[in-house]
Coordinates of C-alpha atoms in Angstrom, one line a residue:
M1 CA 97.8 135.3 98.2
V2 CA 94.1 134.4 98.5
R3 CA 92.1 135.7 95.5
N4 CA 88.6 134.9 96.6
N5 CA 86.4 133.3 99.3
W6 CA 85.6 129.5 99.4
S7 CA 83.3 128.5 96.6
S8 CA 81.0 125.3 96.6
V9 CA 81.6 122.8 93.7
A10 CA 79.2 120.2 95.0
P11 CA 77.9 119.0 98.4
G12 CA 80.8 118.8 100.7
R13 CA 83.3 119.9 98.1
W14 CA 84.8 123.5 98.0
W15 CA 87.5 125.3 96.2
L16 CA 89.7 128.4 96.9
A17 CA 91.6 130.5 94.3
I18 CA 95.1 131.5 95.3
D19 CA 98.4 132.7 93.9
A20 CA 101.8 131.4 94.7
T21 CA 105.1 133.2 94.4
L22 CA 108.4 131.7 93.7
S23 CA 111.4 132.3 96.0
E24 CA 113.7 131.2 93.0
P25 CA 114.3 132.8 89.5
A26 CA 111.5 132.2 87.1
T27 CA 112.0 129.8 84.3
E28 CA 110.6 128.9 80.9
F29 CA 107.9 126.6 82.5
M30 CA 107.4 128.3 85.9
A31 CA 106.5 132.0 86.1
T32 CA 107.3 134.0 89.2
R33 CA 103.6 134.1 90.2
T34 CA 101.2 131.3 89.3
G35 CA 97.5 130.7 90.0
W36 CA 96.2 127.5 91.8
R37 CA 93.0 126.1 93.0
V38 CA 92.8 124.5 96.4
V39 CA 90.0 121.9 96.4
V40 CA 88.7 120.4 99.6
S41 CA 86.4 117.4 100.1
F42 CA 84.8 117.8 103.5
V43 CA 82.5 114.8 103.9
P44 CA 82.5 111.9 106.6
G45 CA 85.3 109.6 105.8
D46 CA 86.7 111.8 102.9
N47 CA 88.7 114.9 104.1
R48 CA 90.9 115.4 101.1
V49 CA 92.8 118.5 100.1
E50 CA 94.0 118.7 96.4
I51 CA 95.8 121.5 94.6
Y52 CA 95.4 122.0 90.9
P53 CA 96.8 124.6 88.4
C54 CA 94.5 127.5 87.6
A55 CA 92.9 127.2 84.2
S56 CA 93.9 130.7 83.2
S57 CA 97.0 131.5 85.3
G58 CA 98.4 128.2 86.2
P59 CA 101.3 126.2 84.6
T60 CA 100.2 124.5 81.5
V61 CA 103.0 121.8 81.2
T62 CA 103.3 118.6 83.2
F63 CA 106.1 118.3 85.8
P64 CA 107.4 115.3 87.7
H65 CA 105.2 114.5 90.7
Q66 CA 102.2 115.8 89.1
L67 CA 99.2 114.1 87.1
Y68 CA 98.8 114.8 83.5
N69 CA 98.2 118.6 83.2
G70 CA 95.5 118.8 80.6
K71 CA 92.8 121.3 80.0
P72 CA 89.9 121.5 82.6
A73 CA 87.4 118.7 82.8
G74 CA 83.9 120.1 82.3
R75 CA 83.3 123.4 83.9
D76 CA 86.0 123.2 86.6
P77 CA 88.2 126.4 86.7
W78 CA 91.4 124.3 87.2
R79 CA 93.4 122.1 84.8
T80 CA 93.8 118.2 85.4
G81 CA 97.5 118.3 86.7
K82 CA 96.8 117.6 90.4
L83 CA 100.1 118.0 92.3
C84 CA 101.4 115.1 94.2
L85 CA 102.1 116.7 97.5
D86 CA 101.5 113.8 99.9
R87 CA 104.4 112.0 101.3
P88 CA 104.8 108.4 99.7
E89 CA 103.6 106.7 103.0
A90 CA 100.1 108.3 102.2
T91 CA 99.3 105.4 100.0
F92 CA 99.0 103.1 103.1
G93 CA 96.1 105.1 104.5
R94 CA 97.6 105.8 107.9
D95 CA 97.7 109.5 108.8
R96 CA 100.3 108.8 111.6
W97 CA 102.8 107.5 109.1
T98 CA 102.6 110.6 106.7
G99 CA 103.0 113.5 109.2
E100 CA 99.8 115.0 107.6
P101 CA 97.5 116.6 110.2
S102 CA 93.9 115.3 110.4
D103 CA 92.3 118.7 111.2
I104 CA 91.0 120.0 107.9
V105 CA 92.2 123.6 108.5
E106 CA 95.7 122.4 109.5
K107 CA 95.7 120.1 106.6
V108 CA 95.1 122.9 104.0
I109 CA 97.9 124.9 105.7
W110 CA 100.1 121.8 105.5
H111 CA 99.5 121.4 101.7
L112 CA 99.9 125.1 101.0
S113 CA 103.4 124.9 102.6
R114 CA 104.3 122.0 100.5
L115 CA 102.9 123.8 97.5
L116 CA 105.5 126.5 97.9
M117 CA 108.2 124.0 98.2
W118 CA 106.9 122.2 95.1
I119 CA 107.0 125.3 92.8
D120 CA 110.6 126.1 94.0
A121 CA 111.7 122.6 93.2
A122 CA 110.0 122.6 89.8
A123 CA 111.6 126.0 88.9
T124 CA 115.1 124.7 89.9
G125 CA 114.6 121.2 88.4
Q126 CA 114.8 119.5 91.8
L127 CA 111.4 117.6 91.9
K128 CA 113.4 114.4 91.0
Q129 CA 116.0 113.8 93.7
V130 CA 119.0 111.4 93.5
G131 CA 117.8 108.2 95.2
D132 CA 114.2 108.6 94.3
P133 CA 112.5 105.7 92.5
F134 CA 112.4 106.1 88.7
E135 CA 108.9 106.9 87.4
V136 CA 107.5 107.3 83.9
P137 CA 105.4 110.4 83.1
P138 CA 101.6 110.1 83.6
S139 CA 99.3 109.6 80.6
S140 CA 96.3 111.8 79.7
K141 CA 93.9 109.1 80.7
N142 CA 93.6 106.7 83.6
L143 CA 95.5 103.7 82.6
S144 CA 94.1 100.8 84.6
H145 CA 93.2 97.9 82.3
P146 CA 94.0 96.2 80.1
V147 CA 97.7 95.7 80.8
I148 CA 100.5 94.6 78.6
G149 CA 103.0 92.6 80.7
F150 CA 106.7 92.3 79.6
D151 CA 109.6 90.4 81.2
E152 CA 112.8 92.4 81.5
A153 CA 115.3 91.2 84.1
I154 CA 118.5 93.0 84.8
S155 CA 120.3 90.0 83.5
G156 CA 118.9 90.6 80.0
F157 CA 119.7 94.3 79.7
K158 CA 123.3 93.8 78.3
S159 CA 122.0 91.8 75.4
W160 CA 119.6 94.4 74.5
M161 CA 122.2 97.2 74.6
E162 CA 124.6 95.1 72.4
M163 CA 121.9 94.3 69.8
E164 CA 122.5 96.1 66.5
Q165 CA 118.8 95.8 65.4
R166 CA 116.7 98.6 67.0
W167 CA 113.2 97.8 65.8
G168 CA 111.0 94.8 64.4
S169 CA 107.9 93.0 65.2
V170 CA 106.6 91.7 68.5
S171 CA 103.8 89.1 69.2
F172 CA 101.6 89.0 72.1
I173 CA 99.2 86.3 73.7
D174 CA 96.2 87.0 76.0
I175 CA 96.2 85.9 79.6
P176 CA 93.1 83.6 80.0
H177 CA 90.3 85.0 82.1
A178 CA 92.2 88.3 82.7
R179 CA 90.1 91.1 81.2
A180 CA 92.0 91.3 77.9
N181 CA 95.5 91.6 79.6
R182 CA 98.3 90.3 77.5
V183 CA 102.0 89.6 77.5
T184 CA 104.9 89.9 75.0
V185 CA 106.2 86.6 73.6
T186 CA 108.6 87.0 70.9
F187 CA 110.6 89.9 69.5
S188 CA 111.8 89.7 65.9
D189 CA 114.0 92.0 63.8
S190 CA 112.8 93.7 60.7
G191 CA 114.0 90.6 58.6
G192 CA 111.7 88.1 60.9
T193 CA 114.6 86.6 62.9
I194 CA 113.6 86.1 66.5
V195 CA 115.9 88.0 68.8
K196 CA 114.1 87.3 72.0
T197 CA 111.6 84.8 73.5
I198 CA 109.9 85.1 76.8
S199 CA 109.1 82.0 78.7
W200 CA 106.1 82.6 80.8
G201 CA 104.4 80.2 83.1
A202 CA 102.8 76.8 82.2
W203 CA 99.5 78.6 81.2
A204 CA 101.2 80.2 78.2
G205 CA 101.3 76.9 76.3
Q206 CA 97.5 76.9 76.1
A207 CA 97.1 80.4 75.0
A208 CA 95.6 80.4 71.5
S209 CA 95.1 84.1 70.7
V210 CA 98.1 85.9 69.2
Q211 CA 98.4 89.6 68.2
M212 CA 101.1 91.4 66.5
G213 CA 102.8 94.8 67.0
V214 CA 106.1 96.6 66.3
W215 CA 109.0 97.4 68.7
L216 CA 111.3 100.2 68.8
R217 CA 114.3 100.5 71.1
L218 CA 115.2 104.1 72.0
D219 CA 118.2 105.6 73.7
K220 CA 116.0 107.5 76.3
I221 CA 112.5 107.9 77.2
P222 CA 110.4 110.3 74.8
V223 CA 109.1 113.2 76.9
V224 CA 107.7 116.7 76.2
R225 CA 109.8 118.9 78.5
P226 CA 109.7 119.1 81.5
W227 CA 108.0 115.6 82.0
G228 CA 105.0 115.0 79.8
L229 CA 104.2 112.1 77.5
P230 CA 103.6 113.2 73.8
T231 CA 100.0 113.2 73.0
T232 CA 100.0 113.1 69.2
W233 CA 101.7 111.1 66.5
S234 CA 103.5 114.2 65.2
E235 CA 104.8 115.1 68.8
L236 CA 106.0 111.5 69.1
N237 CA 107.5 111.6 65.6
A238 CA 109.6 114.8 66.5
L239 CA 110.9 113.3 69.7
I240 CA 112.1 110.0 68.2
A241 CA 113.5 111.8 65.1
E242 CA 115.9 113.5 67.5
Q243 CA 117.2 110.0 68.4
G244 CA 117.7 109.2 64.6
F245 CA 114.5 107.3 63.9
D246 CA 112.1 107.5 61.2
L247 CA 108.6 106.8 62.7
G248 CA 106.9 106.7 59.2
E249 CA 109.3 103.9 58.1
I250 CA 108.5 102.0 61.2
L251 CA 104.8 102.3 60.7
H252 CA 105.0 101.5 57.1
F253 CA 106.7 98.2 58.3
A254 CA 104.0 97.6 60.9
G255 CA 101.3 98.0 58.2
V256 CA 102.8 95.5 55.9
Q257 CA 103.1 93.0 58.8
L258 CA 99.4 93.7 59.8
R259 CA 98.1 93.0 56.2
K260 CA 99.8 89.6 56.2
R261 CA 97.6 88.5 58.9
T262 CA 94.0 87.0 58.3
H263 CA 92.3 88.9 61.1
K264 CA 90.3 91.8 59.3
N265 CA 89.8 94.1 62.3
E266 CA 92.9 93.4 64.3
S267 CA 94.8 96.6 65.5
A268 CA 98.5 96.9 66.0
T269 CA 100.4 97.9 69.1
L270 CA 103.6 100.0 69.1
L271 CA 106.0 99.2 71.9
L272 CA 108.6 101.9 72.8
G273 CA 111.6 100.6 74.8
F274 CA 114.3 102.5 76.7
P275 CA 116.9 102.0 79.4
V276 CA 115.8 102.9 82.9
E277 CA 117.6 103.2 86.2
E278 CA 116.3 101.7 89.5
R279 CA 116.6 104.9 91.2
V280 CA 117.4 108.5 90.0
G281 CA 121.1 109.0 89.6
D282 CA 121.7 105.2 89.2
G283 CA 123.1 103.9 85.9
P284 CA 120.5 102.2 83.7
S285 CA 120.0 98.5 84.6
R286 CA 117.0 97.3 82.6
L287 CA 114.8 98.0 79.6
H288 CA 111.3 99.4 80.1
W289 CA 108.5 99.3 77.5
M290 CA 105.7 101.7 77.0
A291 CA 102.8 100.8 74.6
I292 CA 100.5 102.7 72.2
G293 CA 97.5 100.8 71.1
S294 CA 95.2 101.0 68.2
V295 CA 97.7 102.2 65.7
P296 CA 95.6 103.5 62.8
L297 CA 97.1 101.4 60.1
Q298 CA 95.6 100.3 56.9
H299 CA 94.0 96.7 56.7
R300 CA 93.4 94.8 53.5
H301 CA 89.8 95.7 53.6
S302 CA 90.1 99.4 54.9
K303 CA 88.1 101.9 53.0
M304 CA 90.4 104.5 51.2
N305 CA 88.4 107.6 50.5
G306 CA 90.1 109.3 47.4
F307 CA 92.7 106.6 47.0
R308 CA 92.7 103.4 44.9
P309 CA 92.7 100.4 47.2
I310 CA 96.2 99.2 46.3
E311 CA 99.2 98.3 48.5
A312 CA 101.2 101.4 47.5
N313 CA 98.6 103.7 48.7
R314 CA 98.1 101.7 52.0
R315 CA 101.9 102.1 52.6
M316 CA 101.7 105.9 51.9
L317 CA 98.7 106.3 54.3
D318 CA 100.6 104.2 57.1
R319 CA 103.6 106.5 56.6
A320 CA 101.4 109.6 56.9
V321 CA 100.2 108.6 60.4
A322 CA 103.6 109.7 61.8
Q323 CA 102.9 113.4 60.7
S324 CA 99.3 113.5 61.8
H325 CA 97.7 115.1 64.8
G326 CA 95.8 111.9 65.9
R327 CA 95.9 111.2 69.5
L328 CA 98.1 108.5 70.9
D329 CA 96.3 105.7 72.8
W330 CA 98.7 105.1 75.6
M331 CA 98.3 101.8 77.4
R332 CA 99.4 100.6 80.7
T333 CA 102.4 98.4 80.8
M334 CA 104.1 96.4 83.6
N335 CA 107.4 94.5 84.0
W336 CA 106.3 91.1 85.2
T337 CA 109.7 89.7 85.6
S338 CA 110.0 87.7 88.9
D339 CA 111.9 90.2 91.1
Q340 CA 109.5 93.0 89.9
L341 CA 106.4 90.9 90.2
R342 CA 107.1 90.1 93.9
R343 CA 108.0 93.6 95.1
R344 CA 105.4 93.4 97.6
G345 CA 106.9 90.6 99.4
P346 CA 110.4 89.9 98.1
S347 CA 112.1 86.7 99.1
S348 CA 115.6 85.4 98.9
E349 CA 117.3 84.6 95.6
K350 CA 118.2 81.2 96.7
L351 CA 114.5 80.3 97.2
G352 CA 113.7 81.6 93.9
S353 CA 116.3 79.7 92.1
S354 CA 116.0 76.3 94.0
R355 CA 114.4 73.3 92.4
I356 CA 112.0 72.1 95.0
A357 CA 110.4 68.7 95.2
L358 CA 107.2 68.6 97.5
L359 CA 106.0 65.2 98.9
G360 CA 102.4 65.4 99.9
A361 CA 99.8 67.7 98.5
G362 CA 97.3 67.7 101.4
A363 CA 96.1 70.6 103.4
L364 CA 99.5 71.5 104.7
G365 CA 101.5 70.6 101.5
G366 CA 98.9 72.7 99.4
A367 CA 99.2 75.8 101.6
V368 CA 103.0 75.5 101.6
A369 CA 103.2 75.0 97.9
E370 CA 101.1 78.2 97.4
N371 CA 103.4 80.1 99.6
L372 CA 106.6 78.9 97.9
L373 CA 105.2 80.0 94.5
R374 CA 104.0 83.4 95.6
M375 CA 107.5 84.0 97.4
G376 CA 109.3 83.4 94.1
N377 CA 109.9 79.7 93.6
R378 CA 109.1 78.8 90.0
D379 CA 110.5 75.3 89.8
L380 CA 108.3 73.0 92.0
V381 CA 107.4 69.5 91.5
I382 CA 104.5 67.8 93.6
L383 CA 104.1 64.2 94.3
D384 CA 100.8 62.7 95.8
G385 CA 98.9 59.6 94.7
E386 CA 95.5 60.5 96.3
R387 CA 92.3 62.2 95.0
L388 CA 90.8 65.3 96.4
E389 CA 87.5 64.4 98.4
V390 CA 84.6 66.8 99.3
G391 CA 85.6 66.5 102.9
N392 CA 89.2 68.0 102.1
L393 CA 87.7 71.1 101.1
T394 CA 87.2 72.3 104.7
R395 CA 91.0 73.0 105.0
H396 CA 92.6 72.5 101.6
A397 CA 93.8 75.2 99.2
L398 CA 91.9 73.6 96.2
G399 CA 88.1 74.0 95.5
L400 CA 85.0 72.2 94.1
E401 CA 86.5 72.0 90.6
A402 CA 89.3 69.8 91.8
V403 CA 87.1 67.1 93.6
G404 CA 87.7 63.6 92.2
R405 CA 91.0 64.8 90.6
N406 CA 94.5 63.8 91.7
K407 CA 95.6 66.3 94.5
A408 CA 99.2 66.9 92.9
V409 CA 98.0 67.4 89.4
A410 CA 95.1 69.6 90.5
L411 CA 97.1 71.6 92.8
A412 CA 99.8 72.3 90.2
D413 CA 97.2 73.4 87.8
A414 CA 95.7 75.8 90.3
L415 CA 99.1 77.2 91.1
N416 CA 100.0 77.7 87.5
S417 CA 96.9 79.6 87.0
S418 CA 97.4 81.9 90.1
M419 CA 100.7 83.4 89.1
I420 CA 102.0 84.7 85.8
D421 CA 105.3 82.7 85.9
G422 CA 104.0 79.5 87.7
R423 CA 105.6 76.3 86.3
T424 CA 104.6 73.7 88.8
V425 CA 104.4 70.1 87.8
G426 CA 102.2 67.5 89.6
H427 CA 102.7 63.8 89.5
A428 CA 99.9 61.4 90.5
T429 CA 102.1 59.1 92.6
N430 CA 103.2 58.5 96.0
F431 CA 106.8 58.5 97.1
P432 CA 108.8 56.7 96.0
P433 CA 107.8 56.9 92.3
S434 CA 108.4 54.1 89.9
D435 CA 108.5 56.1 86.8
E436 CA 112.0 56.7 85.7
S437 CA 111.3 60.4 84.5
V438 CA 109.9 61.2 88.0
I439 CA 112.9 59.6 89.8
A440 CA 115.2 61.8 87.5
T441 CA 113.2 64.9 88.4
L442 CA 113.5 64.1 92.2
R443 CA 117.4 63.6 91.7
A444 CA 117.6 66.9 90.0
A445 CA 116.0 68.7 92.8
D446 CA 117.9 70.9 95.2
V447 CA 115.4 70.7 98.0
V448 CA 113.1 68.0 99.1
V449 CA 110.1 68.9 101.4
D450 CA 108.0 66.3 103.1
C451 CA 104.6 67.4 104.2
T452 CA 103.1 63.9 104.5
G453 CA 103.4 63.6 108.3
A454 CA 104.1 59.9 107.9
D455 CA 107.1 58.0 109.2
D456 CA 106.8 55.5 106.5
V457 CA 107.6 58.2 103.9
L458 CA 110.7 59.3 106.1
R459 CA 111.9 55.7 105.9
R460 CA 111.6 55.6 102.2
M461 CA 113.3 58.8 101.9
A462 CA 116.3 57.4 103.7
D463 CA 116.3 54.4 101.3
F464 CA 115.9 56.5 98.2
D465 CA 119.0 57.0 95.9
W466 CA 119.0 60.8 95.7
G467 CA 122.2 60.9 93.7
T468 CA 123.6 64.3 95.1
E469 CA 123.3 66.2 98.4
K470 CA 119.9 67.7 99.0
I471 CA 118.5 70.1 101.5
F472 CA 115.8 67.9 103.3
V473 CA 112.9 69.4 105.1
S474 CA 110.1 67.5 107.0
L475 CA 107.1 69.4 108.4
A476 CA 104.8 67.6 110.7
I477 CA 101.7 69.0 112.5
T478 CA 101.3 67.6 116.1
W479 CA 98.0 66.3 117.4
R480 CA 95.0 68.8 117.3
A481 CA 97.4 71.0 115.4
E482 CA 98.8 72.1 118.6
G483 CA 102.3 72.6 117.1
L484 CA 104.7 72.0 114.2
L485 CA 107.8 69.9 114.2
A486 CA 110.1 71.1 111.4
Y487 CA 113.4 69.3 110.6
T488 CA 116.0 69.9 108.2
A489 CA 119.4 68.4 107.2
S490 CA 121.8 68.9 104.2
E491 CA 122.9 65.4 103.3
V492 CA 123.3 63.0 100.4
S493 CA 120.8 60.7 102.0
F494 CA 117.9 61.5 104.4
P495 CA 119.0 60.9 108.0
Y496 CA 116.0 58.9 109.1
F497 CA 117.1 57.9 112.6
D498 CA 118.3 61.3 113.5
A499 CA 115.1 62.9 112.4
V500 CA 112.7 60.4 114.4
E501 CA 114.9 60.5 117.5
R502 CA 114.8 64.3 117.5
M503 CA 111.1 64.4 116.9
A504 CA 110.5 61.7 119.6
S505 CA 112.4 63.8 122.1
M506 CA 110.0 66.6 121.9
E507 CA 107.0 66.5 124.5
T508 CA 104.1 66.6 121.9
P509 CA 100.5 65.7 122.6
S510 CA 99.5 62.0 121.8
P511 CA 96.4 61.1 119.8
A512 CA 93.3 60.5 121.9
R513 CA 90.4 58.4 120.6
S514 CA 87.9 60.5 122.4
E515 CA 88.9 63.5 120.3
S516 CA 88.8 61.6 117.0
T517 CA 85.9 61.9 114.7
M518 CA 84.8 59.7 111.7
E519 CA 83.7 60.7 108.3
G520 CA 80.9 58.9 106.6
I521 CA 79.5 55.4 107.4
G522 CA 81.5 52.2 107.2
C523 CA 84.8 51.1 108.7
W524 CA 85.8 53.5 111.6
H525 CA 88.5 55.8 110.3
P526 CA 89.7 58.7 112.5
I527 CA 90.0 62.1 111.0
F528 CA 92.9 64.4 112.1
P529 CA 91.4 67.2 114.1
A530 CA 92.5 70.6 112.5
T531 CA 91.0 73.6 111.0
A532 CA 91.8 75.6 107.9
E533 CA 93.0 78.3 110.3
D534 CA 95.5 75.8 111.9
M535 CA 96.7 74.7 108.4
R536 CA 97.4 78.2 107.1
L537 CA 99.1 79.2 110.4
W538 CA 101.6 76.2 110.4
A539 CA 102.0 76.5 106.6
A540 CA 103.3 80.0 107.2
F541 CA 105.7 78.9 109.9
G542 CA 106.7 75.9 107.8
T543 CA 107.4 77.9 104.7
R544 CA 109.6 80.4 106.7
F545 CA 111.5 77.3 108.0
I546 CA 112.0 76.1 104.4
R547 CA 113.4 79.5 103.4
K548 CA 115.8 79.7 106.3
A549 CA 116.9 76.0 105.6
I550 CA 117.8 77.0 102.0
E551 CA 119.6 80.2 103.0
S552 CA 121.5 78.4 105.8
P553 CA 121.7 74.7 105.5
S554 CA 122.1 72.7 108.8
R555 CA 120.8 69.7 110.8
T556 CA 118.1 71.2 113.0
L557 CA 114.7 70.4 114.6
S558 CA 112.5 73.2 115.7
Y559 CA 109.2 72.7 117.6
Y560 CA 106.7 75.4 117.4
R561 CA 103.7 75.3 119.9
Q562 CA 100.5 77.4 120.1
H563 CA 99.1 78.2 123.4
E564 CA 95.4 78.6 124.3
D565 CA 95.7 82.4 124.2
G566 CA 96.9 82.2 120.6
Q567 CA 100.6 82.9 121.3
I568 CA 103.2 80.9 119.4
E569 CA 106.2 79.6 121.3
L570 CA 109.4 78.2 119.8
V571 CA 109.6 75.5 122.5
A572 CA 113.0 74.0 121.4
T573 CA 115.5 74.0 118.7
N574 CA 118.2 71.2 118.7
V575 CA 121.1 71.6 116.4

């Protein structure tokens, strides 16, 4: 039922007051009739329809699929709990994927019909359906940055559940150049014994800043019914007391730990962990952590109005925080374990777990290495004896800061700073290496990828003692970057003659001196004609070929060719 005419909030922004009636019996949190505000933004490029609870007659609690339902912001006659009525596909920004009409009138009607379905589902407890992805309740503030990252894989869930200790201290380190974002490093029990250590990427060994906090593993997520986060310490205290924990004791412990440190103004963080399922209705499969920052604990130099500055009083005040009405400072947390980190582009488990040796850190090798890392491989070693020249920058993944440095070492450093779990190692040597430790690393590899484009390297690969069977891949760009030759074999030694014979059987362009150019003044030295666009294109095809070779080893040569109209053709595959 419409209660009034449209009212203007701001230029191009209007609201309408309506009442909605349940078709289901009323419940503790959803009355038979509730008030709502339909807010429409009608400006070029922004035709949004949003529905909020009325400030005077709408629901005052937070439900699933709703933003935090707090008091009105400013003079708005509605609460902050905007309903999530859009279909999940709306996040991609394509109307035709959501089924939502584009006409503003039809869009309002569409949202109103979904409002009626929403309130019925809220009243019957069906907003969370079996099979829906698990979501944590929303916070009262916009949690964007900073972020606390943690690493909780499915494989580590059992050990957490079997651990008798339920709380203790946790340490964090800052991520360099990442806007105060940080990650968990060690979890210790209340006696100081380390119970879990997280091994992040190579960057973590250089992180100097360490902060402290306290962790508590709960049996379930602490929520204010039906689906809101507690907003005060006393609310949180009541919820975790239901699970048998004394928040005052835990904060007392945290305060003692904080005062042992030398940093005068350092604040503590409280991590709350609980088991979660991947999807609603599944059994729990991993631990999730939520964080509360700026816990108001006593420092060694804190002013204590009305109390003597002694340790006993500091501990008493730390305990009292649990009963206070102070606001909780919820922080954004994210699970940065590998399979969660790469949800935007998941790859195969075999690629992620393979130890890969990459020969050649040139333009093709650099782009392939980056693809492998971002697709989940975290055990990559790179060999190249050359330095990066300024001329390489026209098509290489590296930048000015790497000019004059060894390509393999500079590339490894760049990769390790580009992903949170990057652990790439670069060696300033051509293949084959003379250093015994590098030789041992190559023999330990599961996959060997050649991106040098040199037959001499292939011959040396055939002569090298690999020790055990490897998956070999050789990627070579044809003249003018017209195509890509991709060869793979799973053998104890590299089958050189088979590889070169198969490559020679393909009708690829031959180098033409008239198409060659030179770089600089001096002895004439031809430059391979190819652009950054070419290198990225063939690196993508090459990376896909590597993944398939790992997943299904065979002896194969594939020839990909690009035509003048841009189409890519798989000219031939011989098996």
